PDB file of C-alpha atoms in Angstrom:
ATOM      1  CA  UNK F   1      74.743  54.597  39.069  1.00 63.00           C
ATOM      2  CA  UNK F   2      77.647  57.038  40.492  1.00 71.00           C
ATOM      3  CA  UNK F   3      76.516  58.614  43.771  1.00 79.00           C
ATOM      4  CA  UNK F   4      78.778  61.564  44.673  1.00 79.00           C
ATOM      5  CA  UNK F   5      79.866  61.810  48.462  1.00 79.00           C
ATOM      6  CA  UNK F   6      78.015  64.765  49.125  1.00 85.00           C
ATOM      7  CA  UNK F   7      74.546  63.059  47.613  1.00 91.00           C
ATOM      8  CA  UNK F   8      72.013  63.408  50.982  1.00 95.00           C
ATOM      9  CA  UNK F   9      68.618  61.664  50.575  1.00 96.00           C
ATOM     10  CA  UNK F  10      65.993  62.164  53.577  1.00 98.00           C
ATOM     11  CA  UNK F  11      63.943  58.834  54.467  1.00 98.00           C
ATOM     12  CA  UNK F  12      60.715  60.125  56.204  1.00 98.00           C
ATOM     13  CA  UNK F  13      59.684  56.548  57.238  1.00 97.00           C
ATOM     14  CA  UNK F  14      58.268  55.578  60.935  1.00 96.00           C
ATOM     15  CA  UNK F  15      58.781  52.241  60.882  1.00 95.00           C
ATOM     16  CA  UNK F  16      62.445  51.630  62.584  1.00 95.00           C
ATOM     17  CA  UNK F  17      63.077  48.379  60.617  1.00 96.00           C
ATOM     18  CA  UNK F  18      62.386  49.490  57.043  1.00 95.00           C
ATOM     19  CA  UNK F  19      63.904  52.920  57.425  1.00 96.00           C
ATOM     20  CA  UNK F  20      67.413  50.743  58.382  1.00 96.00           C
ATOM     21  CA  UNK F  21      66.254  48.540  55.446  1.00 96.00           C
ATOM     22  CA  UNK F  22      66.207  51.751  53.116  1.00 96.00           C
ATOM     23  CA  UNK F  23      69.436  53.091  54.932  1.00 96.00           C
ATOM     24  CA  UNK F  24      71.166  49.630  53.999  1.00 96.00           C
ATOM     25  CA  UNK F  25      69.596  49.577  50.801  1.00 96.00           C
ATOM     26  CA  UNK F  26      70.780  53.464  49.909  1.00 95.00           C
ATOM     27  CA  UNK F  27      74.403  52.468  51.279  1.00 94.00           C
ATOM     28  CA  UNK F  28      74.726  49.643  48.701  1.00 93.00           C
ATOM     29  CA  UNK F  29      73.985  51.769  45.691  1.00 91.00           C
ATOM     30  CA  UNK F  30      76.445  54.544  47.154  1.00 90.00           C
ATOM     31  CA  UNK F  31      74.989  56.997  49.723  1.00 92.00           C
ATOM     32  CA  UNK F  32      76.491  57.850  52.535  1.00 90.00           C
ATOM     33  CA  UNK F  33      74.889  60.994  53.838  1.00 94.00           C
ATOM     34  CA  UNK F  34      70.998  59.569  54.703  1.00 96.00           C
ATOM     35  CA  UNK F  35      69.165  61.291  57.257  1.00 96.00           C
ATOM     36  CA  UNK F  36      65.886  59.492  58.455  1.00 97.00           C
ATOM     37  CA  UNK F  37      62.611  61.304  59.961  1.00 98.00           C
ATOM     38  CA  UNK F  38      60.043  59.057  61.399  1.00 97.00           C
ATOM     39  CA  UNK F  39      57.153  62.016  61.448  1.00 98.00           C
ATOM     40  CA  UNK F  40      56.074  64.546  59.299  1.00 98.00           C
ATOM     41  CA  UNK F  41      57.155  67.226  62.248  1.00 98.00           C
ATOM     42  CA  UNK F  42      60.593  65.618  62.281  1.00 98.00           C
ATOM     43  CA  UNK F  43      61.008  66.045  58.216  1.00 98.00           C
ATOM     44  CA  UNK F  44      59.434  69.235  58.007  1.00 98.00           C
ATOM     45  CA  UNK F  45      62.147  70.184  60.724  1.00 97.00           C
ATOM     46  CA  UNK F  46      64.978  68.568  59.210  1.00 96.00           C
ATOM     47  CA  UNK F  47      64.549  70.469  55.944  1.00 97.00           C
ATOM     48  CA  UNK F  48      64.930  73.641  57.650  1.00 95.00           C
ATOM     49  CA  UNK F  49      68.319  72.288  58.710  1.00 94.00           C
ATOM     50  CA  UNK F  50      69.613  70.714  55.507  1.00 91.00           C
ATOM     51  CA  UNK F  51      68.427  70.852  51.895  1.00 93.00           C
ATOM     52  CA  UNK F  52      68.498  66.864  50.660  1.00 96.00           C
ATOM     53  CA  UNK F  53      69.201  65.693  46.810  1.00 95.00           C
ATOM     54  CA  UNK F  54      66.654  63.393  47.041  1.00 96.00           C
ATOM     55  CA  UNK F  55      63.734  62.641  49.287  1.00 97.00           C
ATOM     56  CA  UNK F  56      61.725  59.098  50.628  1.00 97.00           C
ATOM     57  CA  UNK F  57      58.551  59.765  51.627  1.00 97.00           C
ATOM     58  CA  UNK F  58      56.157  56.441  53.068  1.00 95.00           C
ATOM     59  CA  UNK F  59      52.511  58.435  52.760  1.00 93.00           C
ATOM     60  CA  UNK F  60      51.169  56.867  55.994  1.00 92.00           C
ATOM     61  CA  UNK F  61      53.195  58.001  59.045  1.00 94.00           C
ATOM     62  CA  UNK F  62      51.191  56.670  61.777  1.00 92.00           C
ATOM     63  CA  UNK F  63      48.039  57.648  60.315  1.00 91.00           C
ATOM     64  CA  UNK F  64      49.112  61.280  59.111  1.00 94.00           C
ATOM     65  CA  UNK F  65      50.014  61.821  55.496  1.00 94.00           C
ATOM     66  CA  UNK F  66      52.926  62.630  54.169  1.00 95.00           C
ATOM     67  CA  UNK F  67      51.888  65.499  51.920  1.00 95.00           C
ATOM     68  CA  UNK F  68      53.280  68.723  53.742  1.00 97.00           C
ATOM     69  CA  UNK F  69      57.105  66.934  53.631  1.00 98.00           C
ATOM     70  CA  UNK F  70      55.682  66.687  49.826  1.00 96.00           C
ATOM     71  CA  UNK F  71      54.772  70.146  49.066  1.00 96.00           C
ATOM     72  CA  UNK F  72      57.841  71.227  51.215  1.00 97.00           C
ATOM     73  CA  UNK F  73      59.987  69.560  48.906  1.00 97.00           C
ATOM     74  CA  UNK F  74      58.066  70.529  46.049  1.00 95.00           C
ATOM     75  CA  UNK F  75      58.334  74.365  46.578  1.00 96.00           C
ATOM     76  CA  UNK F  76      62.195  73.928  46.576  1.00 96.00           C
ATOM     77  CA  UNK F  77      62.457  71.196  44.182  1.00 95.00           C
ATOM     78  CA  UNK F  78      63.930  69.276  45.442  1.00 95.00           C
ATOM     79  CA  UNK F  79      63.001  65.528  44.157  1.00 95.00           C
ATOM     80  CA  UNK F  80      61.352  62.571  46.173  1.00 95.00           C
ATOM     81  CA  UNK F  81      59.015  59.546  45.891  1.00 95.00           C
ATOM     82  CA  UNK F  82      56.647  58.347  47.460  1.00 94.00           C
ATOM     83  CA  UNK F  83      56.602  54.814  49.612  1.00 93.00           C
ATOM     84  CA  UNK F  84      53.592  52.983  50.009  1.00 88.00           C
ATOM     85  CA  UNK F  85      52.331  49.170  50.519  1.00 82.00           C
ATOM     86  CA  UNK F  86      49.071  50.465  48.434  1.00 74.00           C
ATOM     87  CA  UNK F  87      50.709  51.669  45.307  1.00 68.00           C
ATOM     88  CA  UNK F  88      49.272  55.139  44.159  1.00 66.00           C
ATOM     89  CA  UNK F  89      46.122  54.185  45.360  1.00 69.00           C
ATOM     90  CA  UNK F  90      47.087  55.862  48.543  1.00 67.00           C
ATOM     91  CA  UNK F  91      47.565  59.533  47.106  1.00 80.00           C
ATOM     92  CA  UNK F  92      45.532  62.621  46.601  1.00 79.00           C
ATOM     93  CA  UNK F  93      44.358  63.336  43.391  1.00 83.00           C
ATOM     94  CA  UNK F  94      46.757  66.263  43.939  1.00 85.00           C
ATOM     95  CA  UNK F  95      49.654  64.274  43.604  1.00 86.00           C
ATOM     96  CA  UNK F  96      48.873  61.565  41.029  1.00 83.00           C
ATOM     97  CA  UNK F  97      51.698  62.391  38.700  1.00 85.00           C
ATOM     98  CA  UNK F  98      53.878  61.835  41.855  1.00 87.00           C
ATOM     99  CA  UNK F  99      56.251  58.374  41.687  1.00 89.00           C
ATOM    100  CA  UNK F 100      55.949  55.722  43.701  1.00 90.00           C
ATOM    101  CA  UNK F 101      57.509  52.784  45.041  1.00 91.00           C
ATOM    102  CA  UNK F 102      55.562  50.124  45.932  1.00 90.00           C
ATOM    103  CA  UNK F 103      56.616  48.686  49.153  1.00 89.00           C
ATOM    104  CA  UNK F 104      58.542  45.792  49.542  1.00 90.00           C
ATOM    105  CA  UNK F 105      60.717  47.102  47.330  1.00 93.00           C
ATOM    106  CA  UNK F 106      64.527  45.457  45.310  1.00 94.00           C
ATOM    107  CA  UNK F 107      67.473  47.289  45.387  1.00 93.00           C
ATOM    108  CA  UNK F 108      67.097  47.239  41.666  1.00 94.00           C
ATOM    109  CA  UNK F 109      63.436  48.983  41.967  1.00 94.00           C
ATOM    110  CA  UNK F 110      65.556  51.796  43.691  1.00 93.00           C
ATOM    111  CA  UNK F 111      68.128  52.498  41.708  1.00 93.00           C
ATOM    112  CA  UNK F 112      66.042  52.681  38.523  1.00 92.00           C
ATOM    113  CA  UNK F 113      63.889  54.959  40.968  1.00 88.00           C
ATOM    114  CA  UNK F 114      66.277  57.302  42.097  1.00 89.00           C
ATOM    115  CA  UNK F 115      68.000  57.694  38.269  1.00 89.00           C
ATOM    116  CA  UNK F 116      64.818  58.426  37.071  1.00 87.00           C
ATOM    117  CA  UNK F 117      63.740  60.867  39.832  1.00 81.00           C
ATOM    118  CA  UNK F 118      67.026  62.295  39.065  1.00 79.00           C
ATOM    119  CA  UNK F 119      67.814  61.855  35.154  1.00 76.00           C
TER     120      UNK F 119
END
């Protein structure tokens, strides 16, 4: 998968380790521009700053969802995926036909993500 220089994904992830885990992860495959938000606040604010290619969203943030950062990016289209350690199992009905990446995740898991999300 080609990443162009300019590709920005947004990581809205509160743990510190596995946000640097998807940062190291994202640099492999080719992106350099990642910007990380570790709350929905923090996202929600970032967005108004820059518009991402592609978003990371884990749906548990310290026991608030995710789903705002998800409608945000949504209503601009802007695609993302969800992170979770439950699978879809953690989603609203509303957002069942959302992907998701099943944390721990391969670098190959991903890739095959992202060129899906973005295919």
């Amino acid at each position: 998968m080609k990443i162009d220089d300019d590709f920005r994904v947004l990581v809205v992830e509160d743990e510190a380790l596995i946000s640097m885990l998807i940062e190291d992860m994202l640099a492999d495959i080719g992106c350099k521009r990642v910007d990380v938000a570790p709350s929905v606040e923090a996202a929600l604010d970032s967005l108004t700053k820059s518009a991402p290619d592609f978003a990371m969203l884990d749906i548990n943030l310290n026991g608030t969802r995710s789903f705002p950062v998800a409608d945000a990016l949504a209503s601009r289209e802007i695609p993302f995926v969800f992170l979770s350690g439950y699978g879809a199992q953690g989603l609203d009905q509303a957002y069942r036909d959302a992907r998701v990446l099943q944390k721990p995740f391969q670098l190959g898991e991903l890739e095959t993500c992202l060129e899906s999300a973005l295919g």
